[in-house]
XYZ file of C-alpha atoms in Angstrom:
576
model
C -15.890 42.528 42.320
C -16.301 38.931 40.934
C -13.319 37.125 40.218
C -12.868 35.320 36.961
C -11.259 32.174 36.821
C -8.043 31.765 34.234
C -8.236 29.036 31.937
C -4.499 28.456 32.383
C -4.968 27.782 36.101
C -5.313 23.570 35.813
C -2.499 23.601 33.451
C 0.476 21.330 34.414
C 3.747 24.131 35.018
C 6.979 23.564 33.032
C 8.681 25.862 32.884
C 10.108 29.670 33.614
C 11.004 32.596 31.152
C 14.373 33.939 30.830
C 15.973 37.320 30.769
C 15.663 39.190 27.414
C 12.348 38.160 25.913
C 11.347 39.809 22.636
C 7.814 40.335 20.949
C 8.272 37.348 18.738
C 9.942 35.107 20.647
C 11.900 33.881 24.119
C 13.614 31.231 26.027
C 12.674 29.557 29.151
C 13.649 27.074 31.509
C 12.513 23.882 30.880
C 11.282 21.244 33.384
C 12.986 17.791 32.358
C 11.437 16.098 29.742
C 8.196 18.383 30.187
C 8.166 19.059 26.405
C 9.532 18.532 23.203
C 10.960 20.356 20.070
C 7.042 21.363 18.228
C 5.339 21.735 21.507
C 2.554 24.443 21.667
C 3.166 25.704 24.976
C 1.674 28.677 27.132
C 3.099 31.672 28.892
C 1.559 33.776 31.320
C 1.737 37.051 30.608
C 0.375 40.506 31.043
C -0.093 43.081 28.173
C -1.199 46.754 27.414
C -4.635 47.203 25.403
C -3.688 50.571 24.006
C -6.217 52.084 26.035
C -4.483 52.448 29.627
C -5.147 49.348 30.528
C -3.386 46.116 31.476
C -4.859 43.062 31.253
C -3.927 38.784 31.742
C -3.154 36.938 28.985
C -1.673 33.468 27.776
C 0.910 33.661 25.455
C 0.746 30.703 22.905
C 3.662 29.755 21.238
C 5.567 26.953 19.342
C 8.836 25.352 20.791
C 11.159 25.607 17.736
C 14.573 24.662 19.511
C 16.102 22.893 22.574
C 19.081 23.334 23.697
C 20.708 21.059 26.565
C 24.111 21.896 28.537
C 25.648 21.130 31.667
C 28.497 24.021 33.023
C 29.915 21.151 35.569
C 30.686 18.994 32.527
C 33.187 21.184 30.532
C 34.385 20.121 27.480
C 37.966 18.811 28.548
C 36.105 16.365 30.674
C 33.883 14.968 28.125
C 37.253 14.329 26.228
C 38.981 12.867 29.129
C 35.622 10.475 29.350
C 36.405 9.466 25.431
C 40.125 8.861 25.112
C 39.799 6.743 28.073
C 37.058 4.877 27.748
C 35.643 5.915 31.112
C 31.490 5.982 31.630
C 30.448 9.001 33.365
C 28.623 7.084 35.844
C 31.867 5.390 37.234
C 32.907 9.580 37.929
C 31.938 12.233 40.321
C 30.746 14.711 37.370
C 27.465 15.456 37.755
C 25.016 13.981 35.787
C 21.730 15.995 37.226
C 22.956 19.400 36.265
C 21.776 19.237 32.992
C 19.996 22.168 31.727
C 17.578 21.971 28.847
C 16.351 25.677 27.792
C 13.816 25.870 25.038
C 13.327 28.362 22.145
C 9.678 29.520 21.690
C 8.427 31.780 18.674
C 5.256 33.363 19.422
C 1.662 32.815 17.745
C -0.594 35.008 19.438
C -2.364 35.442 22.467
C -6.201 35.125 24.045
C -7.106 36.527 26.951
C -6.581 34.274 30.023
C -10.310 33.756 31.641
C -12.650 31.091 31.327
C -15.545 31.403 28.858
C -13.712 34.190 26.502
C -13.454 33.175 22.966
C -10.762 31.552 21.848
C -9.223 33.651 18.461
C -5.796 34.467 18.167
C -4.717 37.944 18.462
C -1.134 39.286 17.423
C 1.333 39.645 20.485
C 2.477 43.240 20.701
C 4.762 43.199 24.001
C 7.234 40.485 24.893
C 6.350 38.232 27.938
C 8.321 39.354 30.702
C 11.399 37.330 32.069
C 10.486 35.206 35.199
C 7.196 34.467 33.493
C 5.159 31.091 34.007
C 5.427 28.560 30.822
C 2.674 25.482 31.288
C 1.671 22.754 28.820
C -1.594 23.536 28.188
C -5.195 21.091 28.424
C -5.758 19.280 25.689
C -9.526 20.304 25.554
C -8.434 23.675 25.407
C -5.615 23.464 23.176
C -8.042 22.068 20.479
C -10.269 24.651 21.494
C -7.639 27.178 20.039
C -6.605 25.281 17.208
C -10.050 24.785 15.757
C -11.640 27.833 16.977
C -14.151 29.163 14.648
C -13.975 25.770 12.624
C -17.689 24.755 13.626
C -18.730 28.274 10.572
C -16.880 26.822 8.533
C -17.623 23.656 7.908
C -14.747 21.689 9.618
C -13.316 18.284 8.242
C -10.397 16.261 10.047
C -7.054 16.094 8.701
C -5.192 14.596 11.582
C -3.916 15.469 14.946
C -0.392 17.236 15.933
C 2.893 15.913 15.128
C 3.745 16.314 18.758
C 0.638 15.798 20.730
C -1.285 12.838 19.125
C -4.533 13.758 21.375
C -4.967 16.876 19.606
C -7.176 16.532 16.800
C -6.473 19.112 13.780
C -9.470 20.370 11.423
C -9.791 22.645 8.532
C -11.854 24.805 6.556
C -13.680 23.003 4.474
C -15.443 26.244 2.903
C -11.990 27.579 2.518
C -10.477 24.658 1.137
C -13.127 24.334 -2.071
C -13.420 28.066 -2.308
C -9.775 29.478 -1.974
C -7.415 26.732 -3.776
C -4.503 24.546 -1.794
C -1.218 23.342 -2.667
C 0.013 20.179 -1.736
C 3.298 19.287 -1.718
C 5.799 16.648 -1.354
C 8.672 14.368 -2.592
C 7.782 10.961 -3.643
C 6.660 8.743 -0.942
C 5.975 11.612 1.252
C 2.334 11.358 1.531
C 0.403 13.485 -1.285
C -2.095 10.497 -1.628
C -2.876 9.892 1.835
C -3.513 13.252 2.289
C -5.818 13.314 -1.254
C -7.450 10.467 0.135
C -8.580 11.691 3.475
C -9.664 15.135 2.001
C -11.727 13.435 -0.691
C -13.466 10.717 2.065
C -14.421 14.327 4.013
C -15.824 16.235 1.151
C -17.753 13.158 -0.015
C -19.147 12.603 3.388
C -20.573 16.372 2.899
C -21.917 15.397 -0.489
C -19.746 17.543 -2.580
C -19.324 16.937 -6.136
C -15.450 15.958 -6.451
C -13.595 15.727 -10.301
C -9.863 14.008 -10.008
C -7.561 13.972 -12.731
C -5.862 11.233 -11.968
C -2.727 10.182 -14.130
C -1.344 6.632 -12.556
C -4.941 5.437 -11.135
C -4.267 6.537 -7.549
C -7.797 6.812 -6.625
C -8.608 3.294 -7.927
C -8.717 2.210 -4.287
C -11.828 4.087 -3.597
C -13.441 3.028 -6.597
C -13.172 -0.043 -5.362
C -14.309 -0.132 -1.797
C -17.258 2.537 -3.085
C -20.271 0.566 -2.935
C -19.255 -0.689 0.967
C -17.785 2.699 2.181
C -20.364 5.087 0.631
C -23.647 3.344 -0.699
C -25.076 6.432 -0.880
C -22.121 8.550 -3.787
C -22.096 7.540 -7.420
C -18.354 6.723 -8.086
C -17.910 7.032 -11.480
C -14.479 6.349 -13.517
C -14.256 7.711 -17.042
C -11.218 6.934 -19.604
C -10.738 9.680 -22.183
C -12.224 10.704 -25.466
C -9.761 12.831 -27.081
C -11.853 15.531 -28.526
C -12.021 19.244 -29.543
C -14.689 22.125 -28.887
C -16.673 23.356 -31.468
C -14.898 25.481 -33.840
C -11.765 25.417 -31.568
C -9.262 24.684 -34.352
C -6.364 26.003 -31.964
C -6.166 22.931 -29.411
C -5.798 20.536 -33.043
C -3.379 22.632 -34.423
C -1.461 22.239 -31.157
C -1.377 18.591 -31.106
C -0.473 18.129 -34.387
C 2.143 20.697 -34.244
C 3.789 18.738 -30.787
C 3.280 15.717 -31.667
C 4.134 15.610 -35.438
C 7.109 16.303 -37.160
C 8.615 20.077 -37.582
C 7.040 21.732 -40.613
C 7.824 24.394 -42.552
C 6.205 27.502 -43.348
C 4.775 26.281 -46.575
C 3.848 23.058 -44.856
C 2.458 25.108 -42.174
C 0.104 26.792 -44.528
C -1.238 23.695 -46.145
C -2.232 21.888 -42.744
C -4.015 25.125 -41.581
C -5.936 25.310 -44.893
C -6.772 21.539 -44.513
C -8.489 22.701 -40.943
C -9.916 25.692 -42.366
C -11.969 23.770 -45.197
C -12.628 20.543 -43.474
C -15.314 20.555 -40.135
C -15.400 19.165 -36.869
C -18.382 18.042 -35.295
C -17.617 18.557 -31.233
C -17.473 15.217 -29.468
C -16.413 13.645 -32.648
C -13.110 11.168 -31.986
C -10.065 13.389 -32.913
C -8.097 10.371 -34.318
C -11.093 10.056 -36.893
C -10.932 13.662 -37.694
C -7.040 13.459 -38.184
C -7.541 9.985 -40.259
C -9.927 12.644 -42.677
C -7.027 15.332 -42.508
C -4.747 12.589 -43.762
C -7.749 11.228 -46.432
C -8.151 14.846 -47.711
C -4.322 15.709 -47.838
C -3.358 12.557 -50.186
C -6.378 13.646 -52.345
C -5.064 16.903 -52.683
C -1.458 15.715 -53.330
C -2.622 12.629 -56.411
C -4.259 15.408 -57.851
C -1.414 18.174 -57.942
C 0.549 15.228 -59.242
C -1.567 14.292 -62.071
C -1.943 18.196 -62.687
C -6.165 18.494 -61.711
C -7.194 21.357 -60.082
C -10.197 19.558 -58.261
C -10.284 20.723 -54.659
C -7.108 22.872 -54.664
C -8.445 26.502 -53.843
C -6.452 28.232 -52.150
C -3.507 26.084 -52.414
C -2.762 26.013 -56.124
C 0.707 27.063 -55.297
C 1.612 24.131 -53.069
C 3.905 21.153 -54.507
C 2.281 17.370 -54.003
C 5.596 17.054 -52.260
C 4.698 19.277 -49.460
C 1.545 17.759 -49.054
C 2.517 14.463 -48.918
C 5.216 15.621 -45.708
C 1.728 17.064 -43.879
C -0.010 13.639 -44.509
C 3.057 12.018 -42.841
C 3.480 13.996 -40.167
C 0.046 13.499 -39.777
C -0.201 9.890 -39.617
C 2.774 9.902 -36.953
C 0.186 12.115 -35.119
C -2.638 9.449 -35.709
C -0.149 6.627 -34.895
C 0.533 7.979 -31.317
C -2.383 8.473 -30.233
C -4.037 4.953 -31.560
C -1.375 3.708 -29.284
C -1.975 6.177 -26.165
C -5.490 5.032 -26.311
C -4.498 1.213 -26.171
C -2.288 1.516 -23.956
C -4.799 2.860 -21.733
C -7.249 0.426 -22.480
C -4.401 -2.021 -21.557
C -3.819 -0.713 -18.278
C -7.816 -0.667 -17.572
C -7.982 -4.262 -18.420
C -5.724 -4.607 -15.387
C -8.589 -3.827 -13.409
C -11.562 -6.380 -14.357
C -13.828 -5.738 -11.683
C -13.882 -2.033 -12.303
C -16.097 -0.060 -14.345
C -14.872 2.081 -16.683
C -16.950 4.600 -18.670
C -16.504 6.701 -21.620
C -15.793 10.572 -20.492
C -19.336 12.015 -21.789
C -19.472 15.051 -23.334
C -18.518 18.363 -20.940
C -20.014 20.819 -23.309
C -23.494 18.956 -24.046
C -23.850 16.245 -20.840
C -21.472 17.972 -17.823
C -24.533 17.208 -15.538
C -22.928 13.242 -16.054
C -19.319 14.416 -14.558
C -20.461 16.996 -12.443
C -23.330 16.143 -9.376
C -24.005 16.477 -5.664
C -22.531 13.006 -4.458
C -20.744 11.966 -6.732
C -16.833 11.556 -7.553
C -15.776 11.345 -11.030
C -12.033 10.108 -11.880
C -10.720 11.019 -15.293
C -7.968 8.360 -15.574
C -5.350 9.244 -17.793
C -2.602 6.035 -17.281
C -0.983 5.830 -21.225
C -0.984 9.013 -22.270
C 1.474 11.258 -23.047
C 1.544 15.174 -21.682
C 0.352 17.025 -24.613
C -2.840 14.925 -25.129
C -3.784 14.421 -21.216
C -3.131 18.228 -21.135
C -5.580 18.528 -23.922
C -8.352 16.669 -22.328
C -8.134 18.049 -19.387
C -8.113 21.684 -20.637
C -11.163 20.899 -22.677
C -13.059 19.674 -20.141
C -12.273 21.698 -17.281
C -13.297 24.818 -19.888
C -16.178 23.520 -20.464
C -17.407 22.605 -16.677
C -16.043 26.469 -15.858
C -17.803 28.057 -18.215
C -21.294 26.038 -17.350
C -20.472 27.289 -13.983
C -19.525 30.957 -14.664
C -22.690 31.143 -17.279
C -24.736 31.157 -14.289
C -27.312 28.615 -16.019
C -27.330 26.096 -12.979
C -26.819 23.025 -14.786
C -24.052 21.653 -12.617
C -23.199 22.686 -8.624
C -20.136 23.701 -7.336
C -17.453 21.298 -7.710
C -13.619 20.713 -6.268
C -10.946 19.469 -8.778
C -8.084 17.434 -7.450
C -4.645 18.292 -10.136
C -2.543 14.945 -9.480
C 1.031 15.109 -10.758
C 0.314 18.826 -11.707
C 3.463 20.187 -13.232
C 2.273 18.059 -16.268
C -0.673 19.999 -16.767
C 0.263 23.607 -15.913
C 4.079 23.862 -16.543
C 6.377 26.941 -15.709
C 7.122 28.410 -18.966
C 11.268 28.191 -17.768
C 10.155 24.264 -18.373
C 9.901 24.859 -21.883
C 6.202 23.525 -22.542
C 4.382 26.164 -23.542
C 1.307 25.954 -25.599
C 0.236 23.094 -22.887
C -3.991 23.771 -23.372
C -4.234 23.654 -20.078
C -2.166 25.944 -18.186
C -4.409 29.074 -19.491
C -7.557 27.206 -18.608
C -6.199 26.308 -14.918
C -4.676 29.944 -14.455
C -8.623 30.963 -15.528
C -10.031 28.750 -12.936
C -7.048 29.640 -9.781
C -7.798 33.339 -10.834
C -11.614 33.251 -10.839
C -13.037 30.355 -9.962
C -14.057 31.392 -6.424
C -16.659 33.594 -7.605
C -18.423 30.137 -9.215
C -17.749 27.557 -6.946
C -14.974 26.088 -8.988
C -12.018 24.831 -6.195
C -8.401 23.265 -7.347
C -6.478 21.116 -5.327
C -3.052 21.262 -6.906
C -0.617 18.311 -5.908
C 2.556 17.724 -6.788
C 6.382 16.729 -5.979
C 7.942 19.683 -7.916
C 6.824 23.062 -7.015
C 9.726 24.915 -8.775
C 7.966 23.565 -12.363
C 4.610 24.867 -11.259
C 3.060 28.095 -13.143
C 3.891 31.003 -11.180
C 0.541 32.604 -11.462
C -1.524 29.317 -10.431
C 1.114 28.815 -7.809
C 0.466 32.645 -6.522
C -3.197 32.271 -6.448
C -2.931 29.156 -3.804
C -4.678 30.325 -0.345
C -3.582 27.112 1.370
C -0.779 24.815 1.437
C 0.094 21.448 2.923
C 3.865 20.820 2.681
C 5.054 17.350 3.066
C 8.576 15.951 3.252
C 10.831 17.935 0.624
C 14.725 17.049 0.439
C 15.356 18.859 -2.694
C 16.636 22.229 -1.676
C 15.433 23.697 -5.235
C 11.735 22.866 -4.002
C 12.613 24.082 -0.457
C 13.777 27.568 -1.733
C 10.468 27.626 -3.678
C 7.945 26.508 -0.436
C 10.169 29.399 1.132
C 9.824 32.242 -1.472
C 5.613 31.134 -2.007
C 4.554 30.825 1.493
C 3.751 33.930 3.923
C 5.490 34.263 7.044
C 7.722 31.001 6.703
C 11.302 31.286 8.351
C 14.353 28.805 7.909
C 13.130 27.199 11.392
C 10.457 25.370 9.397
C 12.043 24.896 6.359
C 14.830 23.088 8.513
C 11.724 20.252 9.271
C 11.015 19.520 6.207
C 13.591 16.550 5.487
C 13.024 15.163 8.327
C 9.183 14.533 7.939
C 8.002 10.903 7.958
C 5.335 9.912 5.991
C 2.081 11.252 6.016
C 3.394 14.529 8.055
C 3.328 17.905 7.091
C 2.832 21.316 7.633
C -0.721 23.081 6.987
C -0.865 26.785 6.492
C -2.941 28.726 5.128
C -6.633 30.383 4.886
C -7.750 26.485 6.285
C -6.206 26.536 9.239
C -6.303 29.501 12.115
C -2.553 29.149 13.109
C 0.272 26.802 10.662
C 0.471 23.543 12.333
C 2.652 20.740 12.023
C 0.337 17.644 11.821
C 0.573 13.857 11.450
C -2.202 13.139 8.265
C -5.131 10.531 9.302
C -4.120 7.373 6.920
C -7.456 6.235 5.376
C -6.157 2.127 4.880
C -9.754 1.026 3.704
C -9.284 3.145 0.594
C -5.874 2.023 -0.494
C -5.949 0.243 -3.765
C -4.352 -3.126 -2.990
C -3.294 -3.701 -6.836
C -0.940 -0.715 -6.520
C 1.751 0.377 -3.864
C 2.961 -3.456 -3.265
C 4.393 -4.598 -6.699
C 7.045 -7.752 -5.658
C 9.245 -7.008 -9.065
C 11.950 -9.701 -7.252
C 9.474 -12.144 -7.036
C 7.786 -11.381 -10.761
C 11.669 -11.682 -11.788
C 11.377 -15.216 -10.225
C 8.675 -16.829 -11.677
C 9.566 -14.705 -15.071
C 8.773 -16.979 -18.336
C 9.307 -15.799 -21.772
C 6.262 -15.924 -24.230
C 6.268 -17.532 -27.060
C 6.788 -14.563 -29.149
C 10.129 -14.225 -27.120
C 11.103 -17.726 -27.350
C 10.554 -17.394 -31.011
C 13.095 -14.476 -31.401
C 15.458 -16.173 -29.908
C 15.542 -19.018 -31.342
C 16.071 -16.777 -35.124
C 18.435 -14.675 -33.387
C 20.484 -17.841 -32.719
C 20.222 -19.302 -35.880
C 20.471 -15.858 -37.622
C 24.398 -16.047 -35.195
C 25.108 -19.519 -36.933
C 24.822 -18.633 -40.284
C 26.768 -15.288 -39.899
C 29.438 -16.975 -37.880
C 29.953 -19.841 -40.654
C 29.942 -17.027 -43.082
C 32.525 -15.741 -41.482
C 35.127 -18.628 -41.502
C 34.603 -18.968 -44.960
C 37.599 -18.264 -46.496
C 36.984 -15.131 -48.907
């Protein structure tokens, strides 16, 4: 009979199992200093197949707890030690009876001979007390961890939290296929993990869309043309637009943005966008500034009693007219602004290139292609109108997609700051465009090759059905126990142990679960420096405070102001 080797036999011994194992977890013995709280450790075990048999397995698990005690150090010792100042090594008590016994929960099990594949399989009969724990290889470890990974397309995301010479991948076929989450509280992490998922995907050539609110991704615009030669790197700033006959999306701006109309006034705006066209692609403040032309028109002629123009609305006062032309110039007012004030914030970048966002519906073959990253930056606009733009153009890239025509690959859209785009509807924002546009793409886009990445630092404001249709997750330090209870409730198989991590994280660490990984690990994110913007991050504000000189504008102002307080205060001793 040949004899098979076990793969567990080089592996260093730590360990021994104690009484009262069950099938999910067990204590054991732990050599000092052997191992550490998030250890993947092994035990040597034997289990049933069902079928008579009884065969050698290793037990993987993950050390969750460790306890230490001495029973020759009882507690009215350790108070004696205290109250009088006394250092345990001037005593007899001894200080080499301490006992460190570890808590495992199991992951699964392989079976334990060389050359078998390595694939989890779920433990169905505890290890048995007396058992052999050992630290396992790190060739073989990673072995387990990344088993498979080579089918799928494997990208690096780091290595383990606890053993920094275990590399982690994941799915890459998964990830732009089957949707993740990330999450995290500010500071966490949630752009170096963007970043290094991104810098993977791009080395595999796939087309990558970002909707990126507060120009995160600026730092790998500009390092593109020395870190990949080879990618177009484009970054667009926002047309605000409508489709085609799509009257709903301007009736929805108006209406948010505007001021609270009445029924009647209701009436007369919708019969202004009933009788007056829009040309897709055409500027929406320009079609607005034709709203407002038309509405005046209509309102001088009610006034001066001509019924030019007025079909439909013969019954409608000038007054109420004149309220719609108002509210509509507020409209027109805010977002003249929104779009300098993102033009403002791109002049902050000279030696960038920004481009106009072409058209999705007529050119999406210029925002989607094979190599190439496109950033939508968004930086001055409010909610409601980056909402807009980014439900008509993700519609439009979906549908060229689900149309089966070919004109654009399969593409992976990264959701920064997402609870601005696809709000809860217990936040109060509904009618956001784009919440039923991403719930379209989280609930079907796998069949076309559309992937979300949806990032944020508040889960608990998150759309429930987006956040349902998430496959994989990356959880990053969380303090807020609302978003904790949420991670809890969304996630499969998560238990208080690993919620109980999550405060402590530092940056760039995190749990990843999920259809991208084989087992949940807890792993330290690779930081990508070369792609950090320098122009953000690293603001001095003390040192801008310091050197702070008031234009001449400001100097002006207060100068009046001054003199404005000299006249009023010899006004005021005056006698009246």
């Amino acid at each position: 009979m040949i004899q098979t080797r076990k793969i567990s036999e080089p592996w260093v011994s730590i360990g021994t199992v104690l009484g009262q194992p069950i099938i999910d977890s067990y204590t054991f013995y732990l050599k000092k200093y052997k191992a550490k709280k998030g250890d993947i450790v092994a035990a040597e075990a034997k289990l049933p197949t069902g079928e008579g048999k009884v065969i050698d397995v290793v037990v993987w698990g993950r050390i969750m707890e460790i306890i230490s005690s001495n029973d020759f150090l009882p507690n009215e010792a350790t108070k004696e030690l205290t109250e009088g100042n006394i250092n345990i090594q001037d005593t007899i008590l001894p200080l080499t009876k301490n006992d460190s016994i570890c808590v495992v929960k199991n992951i699964g099990y392989t079976k334990n001979c060389t050359g078998e594949k390595m694939s989890l399989i779920p433990v169905n009969y505890p290890v048995s007390p007396g058992g052999n724990i050992k630290y396992p290889a790190p060739k073989d470890l990673a072995s387990l961890l990344n088993a498979e990974m080579n089918n799928k397309n494997p990208i690096l995301i780091g290595n383990l939290v606890a053993r920094k010479d275990i590399k982690v991948f994941v799915s890459a076929n998964n990830m732009v296929s089957r949707h993740v989450l990330i999450i995290g509280m500010t500071g966490s992490g949630k752009s170096v993990v963007k970043r290094r998922i991104e810098r993977e995907l791009m080395e595999k050539d796939y087309p990558i869309l970002n909707i990126d609110p507060h120009g995160d991704d600026l730092g790998i615009v500009a390092q593109a043309k020395k870190l990949f030669p080879n990618h177009k790197i484009k970054l667009f700033y926002p047309k605000i637009s409508a489709p085609v006959n799509n009257k709903e999306v301007i009736f929805t701006l108006i209406e948010k943005l505007g001021k609270k109309l009445t029924d009647p006034q209701y009436d007369f705006l919708n019969w202004l966008l009933e009788n007056i066209n829009y040309e897709a692609g055409v500027s929406l403040i320009s079609y607005i500034n034709t709203l407002i032309q038309r509405a005046n028109t209509a309102a001088a002629n009610k006034r001066n009693r001509s019924s030019d123009g007025l079909n439909g609305i013969r019954g409608t006062g000038a007054t109420t007219m004149g309220v719609v032309a108002r509210s509509l110039r507020m409209v027109e007012a805010k977002l003249k602004k929104m779009e300098k004030d993102n033009k403002e914030n791109m002049e902050k970048f000279p030696h960038l290139k920004f481009e106009e966002l072409p058209d999705s519906y007529s050119q999406p073959e210029k925002i989607i292609a094979k190599s190439q990253l496109s950033i939508l930056y968004l930086k001055g606009y409010e909610s409601l109108p980056s909402s807009t733009i980014v439900s008509i153009l993700l519609d439009n890239l979906f549908n060229h997609r689900s149309s089966g025509n070919k004109t654009i690959p399969p593409f992976f859209t990264i959701i920064e700051e997402a609870q601005n785009f696809i709000p809860s509807k217990a936040e109060g924002q509904d009618g956001y465009p784009s919440v039923e546009t991403i719930k379209k793409i989280s609930t079907e886009g796998r069949k076309f090759g559309v992937g979300l990445m949806v990032v944020t630092q508040r889960p608990y404001k998150l759309d429930e059905t987006v956040c349902s249709q998430m496959n994989s997750y990356i959880i990053l330090r969380l303090k807020n126990e609302r978003d904790q209870r949420f991670v809890k409730n969304t996630m499969e198989n998560w238990d208080d142990e690993e919620a109980k991590q999550l405060p402590n994280f530092a940056n760039g660490q995190g749990i990843v679960s999920g259809q991208i990984t084989n087992i949940p690990l807890t792993v330290q994110i690779k930081f990508d420096r070369d792609l950090v913007n320098p122009d953000l991050g690293d603001e001095n504000f003390i040192s801008d405070v310091q050197n702070w000189k008031d234009s001449e504008k400001t100097k002006k102002k207060r100068e009046f102001s001054k003199k404005f307080e000299k006249v009023f205060e010899s006004d005021q001793r005056r006698p009246h």
